[in-house]
Coordinates of N, CA, C and O in Angstrom, one line a residue:
X5 N -32.5 3.2 -3.9 CA -31.2 3.2 -4.5 C -30.1 3.6 -3.4 O -30.3 4.8 -2.9
X6 N -29.3 2.8 -3.0 CA -28.2 3.1 -2.0 C -27.0 3.5 -2.7 O -26.4 2.7 -3.5
X7 N -26.4 4.6 -2.5 CA -25.2 5.0 -3.1 C -24.3 5.4 -1.9 O -24.7 6.3 -1.0
X8 N -23.0 5.1 -2.0 CA -22.1 5.5 -1.0 C -20.8 6.2 -1.6 O -20.4 5.7 -2.6
X9 N -20.3 7.2 -1.0 CA -19.2 7.9 -1.7 C -18.2 8.3 -0.7 O -18.5 9.0 0.3
X10 N -17.0 7.8 -0.8 CA -15.9 8.0 0.1 C -15.1 9.2 -0.2 O -15.0 9.6 -1.4
X11 N -14.5 9.9 0.8 CA -13.6 11.0 0.5 C -12.6 11.0 1.6 O -12.8 10.4 2.7
X12 N -11.6 11.8 1.4 CA -10.6 12.1 2.5 C -9.3 11.3 2.4 O -8.3 11.5 3.2
X13 N -9.1 10.4 1.3 CA -7.9 9.7 1.2 C -6.8 10.6 0.8 O -7.0 11.7 0.3
X14 N -5.5 10.0 0.8 CA -4.4 10.8 0.4 C -3.2 10.2 1.0 O -3.2 8.9 1.4
X15 N -2.1 10.8 1.0 CA -0.8 10.5 1.5 C -0.6 10.9 2.9 O -0.8 12.3 3.1
X16 N -0.2 10.2 3.8 CA 0.1 10.6 5.1 C 1.4 9.8 5.6 O 1.7 8.8 5.2
X17 N 2.1 10.6 6.5 CA 3.4 9.9 7.0 C 3.1 9.0 8.1 O 2.1 9.0 8.8
X18 N 4.0 8.0 8.3 CA 3.7 7.1 9.4 C 3.7 7.8 10.7 O 4.4 8.7 10.9
X19 N 2.8 7.4 11.5 CA 2.4 8.1 12.8 C 1.5 9.2 12.8 O 1.1 9.8 13.8
X20 N 1.1 9.6 11.5 CA 0.1 10.7 11.3 C -1.3 10.3 11.4 O -1.7 9.1 11.7
X21 N -2.1 11.1 11.1 CA -3.6 11.0 11.2 C -4.2 11.3 9.9 O -3.8 12.2 9.1
X22 N -5.4 10.7 9.7 CA -6.2 10.9 8.4 C -7.7 10.6 8.8 O -8.0 9.7 9.5
X23 N -8.7 11.5 8.3 CA -10.0 11.2 8.5 C -10.7 10.9 7.1 O -10.6 11.8 6.3
X24 N -11.4 9.8 7.0 CA -12.2 9.5 5.8 C -13.6 9.7 6.2 O -14.1 9.6 7.3
X25 N -14.4 10.1 5.2 CA -15.9 10.4 5.3 C -16.5 9.5 4.2 O -15.9 9.3 3.2
X26 N -17.7 9.2 4.5 CA -18.5 8.5 3.6 C -20.0 9.0 3.7 O -20.7 8.9 4.7
X27 N -20.4 9.6 2.5 CA -21.8 10.1 2.5 C -22.7 9.1 1.8 O -22.4 8.6 0.7
X28 N -23.8 8.8 2.4 CA -24.7 7.9 1.8 C -26.0 8.5 1.4 O -26.5 9.5 1.9
X29 N -26.5 8.0 0.3 CA -27.9 8.4 -0.2 C -28.8 7.3 0.2 O -28.5 6.1 0.2
X30 N -30.0 7.7 0.5 CA -31.0 6.7 0.9 C -31.8 7.2 2.1 O -31.2 7.9 3.0
X31 N -33.1 6.9 2.2 CA -34.0 7.6 3.2 C -33.8 6.9 4.6 O -34.5 7.3 5.5
X32 N -33.2 5.8 4.6 CA -33.2 5.0 5.9 C -31.8 4.9 6.5 O -31.6 3.9 7.2
X33 N -30.9 5.8 6.3 CA -29.5 5.7 6.7 C -29.5 5.4 8.1 O -28.6 4.7 8.5
X34 N -30.3 6.1 9.0 CA -30.1 5.9 10.4 C -30.4 4.5 10.8 O -30.2 4.2 12.0
X35 N -30.9 3.6 10.0 CA -31.3 2.3 10.4 C -30.2 1.3 10.0 O -30.3 0.1 10.2
X36 N -29.2 1.7 9.2 CA -28.3 0.9 8.5 C -27.0 0.8 9.5 O -26.6 1.7 10.1
X37 N -26.5 -0.6 9.5 CA -25.2 -0.7 10.0 C -24.1 -0.3 8.9 O -24.3 -0.7 7.8
X38 N -23.1 0.4 9.3 CA -22.1 0.9 8.4 C -20.8 0.3 8.7 O -20.4 0.2 9.8
X39 N -20.0 0.1 7.6 CA -18.6 -0.5 7.8 C -17.6 0.1 7.0 O -17.9 0.8 6.0
X40 N -16.4 -0.1 7.4 CA -15.2 0.2 6.6 C -14.4 -1.0 6.3 O -14.1 -1.8 7.2
X41 N -14.0 -1.1 5.2 CA -13.1 -2.3 4.7 C -11.9 -1.7 4.0 O -11.9 -0.5 3.5
X42 N -11.0 -2.5 3.8 CA -9.7 -2.0 3.0 C -9.2 -3.1 2.1 O -9.3 -4.2 2.5
X43 N -8.5 -2.7 1.0 CA -7.8 -3.7 0.2 C -6.4 -3.2 -0.1 O -6.3 -2.2 -0.8
X44 N -5.4 -3.8 0.4 CA -4.0 -3.5 0.1 C -3.7 -4.1 -1.3 O -4.2 -5.2 -1.7
X45 N -2.7 -3.5 -1.9 CA -2.2 -4.1 -3.2 C -1.8 -5.5 -3.0 O -1.1 -5.9 -2.2
X46 N -2.4 -6.3 -3.9 CA -2.1 -7.8 -3.9 C -2.7 -8.6 -2.8 O -2.4 -9.8 -2.7
X47 N -3.6 -8.0 -2.0 CA -4.2 -8.7 -1.0 C -5.7 -8.7 -1.1 O -6.3 -7.9 -1.8
X48 N -6.4 -9.6 -0.4 CA -7.8 -9.6 -0.3 C -8.4 -8.4 0.6 O -7.6 -7.9 1.4
X49 N -9.5 -8.1 0.2 CA -10.3 -7.1 1.0 C -10.4 -7.5 2.4 O -10.7 -8.8 2.7
X50 N -10.2 -6.6 3.5 CA -10.4 -7.1 4.9 C -11.3 -6.1 5.6 O -11.3 -4.9 5.2
X51 N -11.8 -6.5 6.6 CA -12.6 -5.7 7.4 C -11.8 -4.8 8.3 O -10.8 -5.2 8.8
X52 N -12.2 -3.5 8.4 CA -11.6 -2.6 9.3 C -12.4 -2.3 10.6 O -12.0 -2.4 11.7
X53 N -13.7 -2.0 10.4 CA -14.5 -1.7 11.6 C -15.9 -1.5 11.1 O -16.2 -1.3 9.9
X54 N -16.8 -1.5 12.1 CA -18.2 -1.2 11.8 C -18.9 -0.6 12.9 O -18.5 -0.5 14.1
X55 N -20.1 0.1 12.6 CA -20.8 0.9 13.7 C -22.3 0.5 13.5 O -22.8 0.5 12.3
X56 N -23.0 0.4 14.5 CA -24.3 0.0 14.5 C -25.2 1.3 14.1 O -24.7 2.3 14.2
X57 N -26.5 1.0 13.8 CA -27.3 2.1 13.4 C -27.5 3.2 14.4 O -27.5 4.4 14.1
X58 N -27.5 2.8 15.7 CA -27.7 3.8 16.7 C -26.3 4.4 17.2 O -26.3 5.2 18.1
X59 N -25.2 3.8 16.7 CA -23.9 4.3 17.0 C -23.6 3.8 18.5 O -22.5 4.1 19.0
X60 N -24.4 2.9 19.0 CA -24.3 2.4 20.4 C -23.1 1.3 20.4 O -22.5 1.0 21.4
X61 N -22.9 0.7 19.2 CA -22.0 -0.4 19.1 C -21.0 -0.1 18.0 O -21.3 0.2 16.9
X62 N -19.6 -0.4 18.3 CA -18.6 -0.3 17.3 C -17.8 -1.5 17.5 O -17.8 -2.2 18.5
X63 N -17.2 -2.0 16.4 CA -16.4 -3.2 16.4 C -15.2 -3.0 15.4 O -15.4 -2.5 14.3
X64 N -14.1 -3.4 15.8 CA -12.9 -3.1 15.0 C -12.0 -4.4 14.8 O -12.0 -5.3 15.7
X65 N -11.3 -4.4 13.7 CA -10.4 -5.5 13.5 C -9.2 -5.2 14.6 O -8.8 -4.1 14.9
X66 N -8.6 -6.4 14.9 CA -7.4 -6.2 15.9 C -6.3 -5.3 15.4 O -5.7 -4.7 16.1
X67 N -6.1 -5.4 14.1 CA -5.0 -4.6 13.5 C -5.2 -3.1 13.6 O -4.2 -2.4 13.6
X68 N -6.4 -2.6 13.8 CA -6.6 -1.2 14.0 C -7.2 -0.8 15.3 O -7.3 0.4 15.6
X69 N -7.6 -1.7 16.1 CA -8.2 -1.4 17.4 C -7.3 -0.6 18.3 O -6.2 -0.9 18.4
X70 N -7.8 0.6 18.8 CA -7.0 1.4 19.5 C -6.4 2.6 18.7 O -5.9 3.6 19.3
X71 N -6.4 2.5 17.4 CA -5.7 3.5 16.6 C -6.9 4.2 15.7 O -6.7 5.3 15.4
X72 N -7.8 3.4 15.2 CA -8.8 4.0 14.3 C -10.1 4.1 15.2 O -10.4 3.3 16.2
X73 N -11.1 5.0 14.7 CA -12.3 5.2 15.3 C -13.3 5.5 14.3 O -13.1 6.1 13.4
X74 N -14.5 4.8 14.5 CA -15.6 5.1 13.6 C -16.8 5.8 14.3 O -17.1 5.5 15.5
X75 N -17.4 6.8 13.7 CA -18.6 7.3 14.2 C -19.4 7.8 13.2 O -19.0 7.9 12.0
X76 N -20.7 8.2 13.4 CA -21.6 8.6 12.4 C -22.4 9.8 12.8 O -22.7 10.0 13.9
X77 N -22.8 10.5 11.8 CA -23.8 11.6 12.1 C -25.0 11.4 11.2 O -25.0 11.5 9.9
X78 N -26.1 10.8 11.7 CA -27.2 10.4 11.1 C -28.0 11.6 10.3 O -28.6 11.4 9.3
X79 N -27.8 12.7 10.9 CA -28.4 13.9 10.4 C -27.8 14.2 9.0 O -28.4 15.0 8.2
X80 N -26.6 13.9 8.9 CA -25.8 14.2 7.6 C -25.7 13.0 6.8 O -24.9 13.0 5.7
X81 N -26.2 11.9 7.1 CA -26.0 10.6 6.3 C -24.6 10.3 6.1 O -24.1 9.9 5.0
X82 N -23.8 10.5 7.1 CA -22.4 10.4 7.0 C -21.7 9.6 8.1 O -22.1 9.6 9.1
X83 N -20.8 8.7 7.7 CA -20.0 7.9 8.6 C -18.5 8.3 8.4 O -18.1 8.6 7.2
X84 N -17.8 8.2 9.6 CA -16.5 8.7 9.4 C -15.5 7.6 9.9 O -15.9 6.7 10.8
X85 N -14.2 7.6 9.4 CA -13.2 6.7 9.9 C -12.0 7.6 10.2 O -11.4 8.1 9.4
X86 N -11.7 7.8 11.5 CA -10.6 8.5 12.0 C -9.3 7.6 12.1 O -9.4 6.6 12.9
X87 N -8.3 7.8 11.4 CA -7.2 6.9 11.4 C -6.0 7.7 12.1 O -5.5 8.7 11.7
X88 N -5.6 7.1 13.2 CA -4.5 7.7 14.0 C -3.3 6.7 14.1 O -3.5 5.6 14.0
X89 N -2.2 7.3 14.3 CA -0.9 6.5 14.4 C -0.8 5.5 13.3 O -0.6 4.3 13.5
X90 N -1.0 6.1 12.1 CA -1.0 5.1 11.0 C 0.4 4.5 10.7 O 1.4 5.1 11.0
X91 N 0.2 3.3 10.0 CA 1.5 2.6 9.7 C 1.5 2.3 8.2 O 0.5 2.4 7.5
X92 N 2.7 2.0 7.8 CA 2.9 1.7 6.4 C 1.9 0.6 5.9 O 1.3 0.8 4.8
X93 N 1.6 -0.3 6.7 CA 0.8 -1.5 6.5 C -0.8 -1.0 6.3 O -1.6 -1.9 6.0
X94 N -1.0 0.2 6.7 CA -2.4 0.7 6.6 C -2.6 1.2 5.2 O -3.8 1.5 4.9
X95 N -1.6 1.1 4.3 CA -1.8 1.6 2.9 C -2.8 0.6 2.2 O -2.6 -0.5 2.2
X96 N -3.9 1.3 1.7 CA -4.9 0.5 1.0 C -5.9 1.4 0.4 O -5.9 2.6 0.6
X97 N -6.8 0.8 -0.4 CA -8.0 1.4 -0.8 C -9.1 1.1 0.2 O -9.3 0.0 0.6
X98 N -9.6 2.2 0.8 CA -10.6 2.0 1.8 C -12.0 2.2 1.3 O -12.3 3.2 0.6
X99 N -12.8 1.2 1.7 CA -14.2 1.2 1.2 C -15.3 1.3 2.3 O -15.1 0.7 3.3
X100 N -16.2 2.1 2.0 CA -17.4 2.2 2.9 C -18.5 1.2 2.4 O -18.6 1.0 1.2
X101 N -19.1 0.7 3.4 CA -20.2 -0.3 3.0 C -21.3 -0.1 3.9 O -21.3 0.4 5.1
X102 N -22.5 -0.7 3.5 CA -23.7 -0.5 4.2 C -24.5 -1.9 4.4 O -24.6 -2.6 3.2
X103 N -25.0 -2.1 5.5 CA -25.9 -3.3 5.7 C -27.2 -2.8 6.0 O -27.3 -2.1 7.1
X104 N -28.2 -2.8 5.1 CA -29.5 -2.2 5.3 C -30.5 -3.2 6.1 O -31.6 -2.8 6.1
X105 N -30.0 -4.3 6.5 CA -31.0 -5.3 7.1 C -31.6 -4.8 8.4 O -32.7 -5.4 8.9
X106 N -30.9 -3.9 9.1 CA -31.4 -3.5 10.4 C -31.1 -4.4 11.6 O -31.6 -4.3 12.6
X107 N -30.1 -5.4 11.3 CA -29.8 -6.5 12.3 C -28.5 -6.2 13.1 O -28.0 -7.0 13.7
X108 N -28.0 -5.0 13.1 CA -26.9 -4.6 13.8 C -25.5 -5.1 13.2 O -25.6 -5.5 12.0
X109 N -24.5 -5.3 13.9 CA -23.3 -5.6 13.4 C -23.2 -7.2 13.3 O -23.3 -7.9 14.3
X110 N -23.1 -7.7 12.1 CA -23.2 -9.2 11.9 C -21.8 -9.7 11.6 O -21.4 -10.1 10.5
X111 N -21.1 -9.9 12.7 CA -19.8 -10.5 12.6 C -19.6 -11.8 11.9 O -18.6 -12.1 11.4
X112 N -20.7 -12.6 12.1 CA -20.6 -13.9 11.5 C -21.0 -14.1 10.1 O -21.0 -15.1 9.4
X113 N -21.4 -13.0 9.5 CA -21.9 -13.0 8.1 C -20.8 -12.7 7.2 O -19.8 -12.1 7.5
X114 N -20.8 -13.2 5.9 CA -19.9 -12.8 4.9 C -19.9 -11.3 4.7 O -20.9 -10.6 4.6
X115 N -18.7 -10.7 4.8 CA -18.5 -9.3 4.7 C -19.5 -8.5 5.7 O -19.9 -7.4 5.4
X116 N -19.6 -9.2 6.8 CA -20.5 -8.5 7.9 C -21.8 -8.2 7.4 O -22.4 -7.3 8.0
X117 N -22.3 -8.9 6.4 CA -23.6 -8.6 5.9 C -23.8 -7.4 5.0 O -24.8 -7.0 4.8
X118 N -22.7 -6.8 4.7 CA -22.7 -5.6 3.9 C -23.1 -5.9 2.5 O -22.6 -6.8 1.7
X119 N -24.0 -5.1 1.9 CA -24.6 -5.2 0.6 C -24.3 -4.2 -0.4 O -24.5 -4.4 -1.6
X120 N -24.0 -3.1 0.2 CA -23.7 -1.9 -0.8 C -22.4 -1.3 -0.5 O -21.9 -1.3 0.7
X121 N -21.7 -0.9 -1.5 CA -20.3 -0.6 -1.4 C -20.1 0.7 -2.2 O -20.6 1.0 -3.2
X122 N -19.1 1.5 -1.6 CA -18.6 2.7 -2.3 C -17.5 2.3 -3.3 O -17.1 1.1 -3.3
X123 N -17.0 3.2 -4.0 CA -15.9 3.0 -4.9 C -14.5 3.0 -4.4 O -13.6 2.6 -5.1
X124 N -14.4 3.5 -3.2 CA -13.2 3.5 -2.5 C -12.4 4.7 -2.6 O -12.6 5.6 -3.5
X125 N -11.5 5.0 -1.6 CA -10.6 6.0 -1.6 C -9.2 5.6 -1.1 O -9.1 4.8 -0.2
X126 N -8.1 6.0 -1.8 CA -6.8 5.5 -1.6 C -6.1 6.2 -0.5 O -6.1 7.4 -0.4
X127 N -5.6 5.4 0.4 CA -4.7 6.0 1.5 C -3.4 5.4 1.4 O -3.2 4.1 1.3
X128 N -2.5 6.3 1.4 CA -1.0 5.8 1.2 C -0.2 6.3 2.4 O -0.2 7.5 2.6
X129 N 0.4 5.4 3.1 CA 1.2 5.8 4.3 C 2.6 5.7 3.9 O 3.1 4.5 3.6
X130 N 3.4 6.8 3.8 CA 4.7 6.8 3.3 C 5.4 8.0 3.8 O 4.9 9.1 4.0
X131 N 6.7 7.8 4.0 CA 7.6 8.8 4.5 C 8.3 9.4 3.3 O 9.0 10.3 3.4

């Protein structure tokens, strides 16, 4: 059973920083590709970024590239999303997701091949 739990959401001012965490349960975390997605009010869910099982590869949406960073600690079954220079348009519920196929970052697949999802954590960017 794969379970994902996000934390770290809250309110931050434009230009500020916030770090989200996602703790996963499951005995093969180190082999999973992990991703972050978000859904703003009234909009569809969108891809934010992903990290391969070895942390050797990361991939980001254009809208956050250069501002956000993903890394993982396989010993702690945790993946992180560091959000820097946030903008009002970054306001959304952020979801952690896992692809347990072992096939790396699958940019061509629906939802990047993610099959398991957390319940999300709300990030509000407001002055």
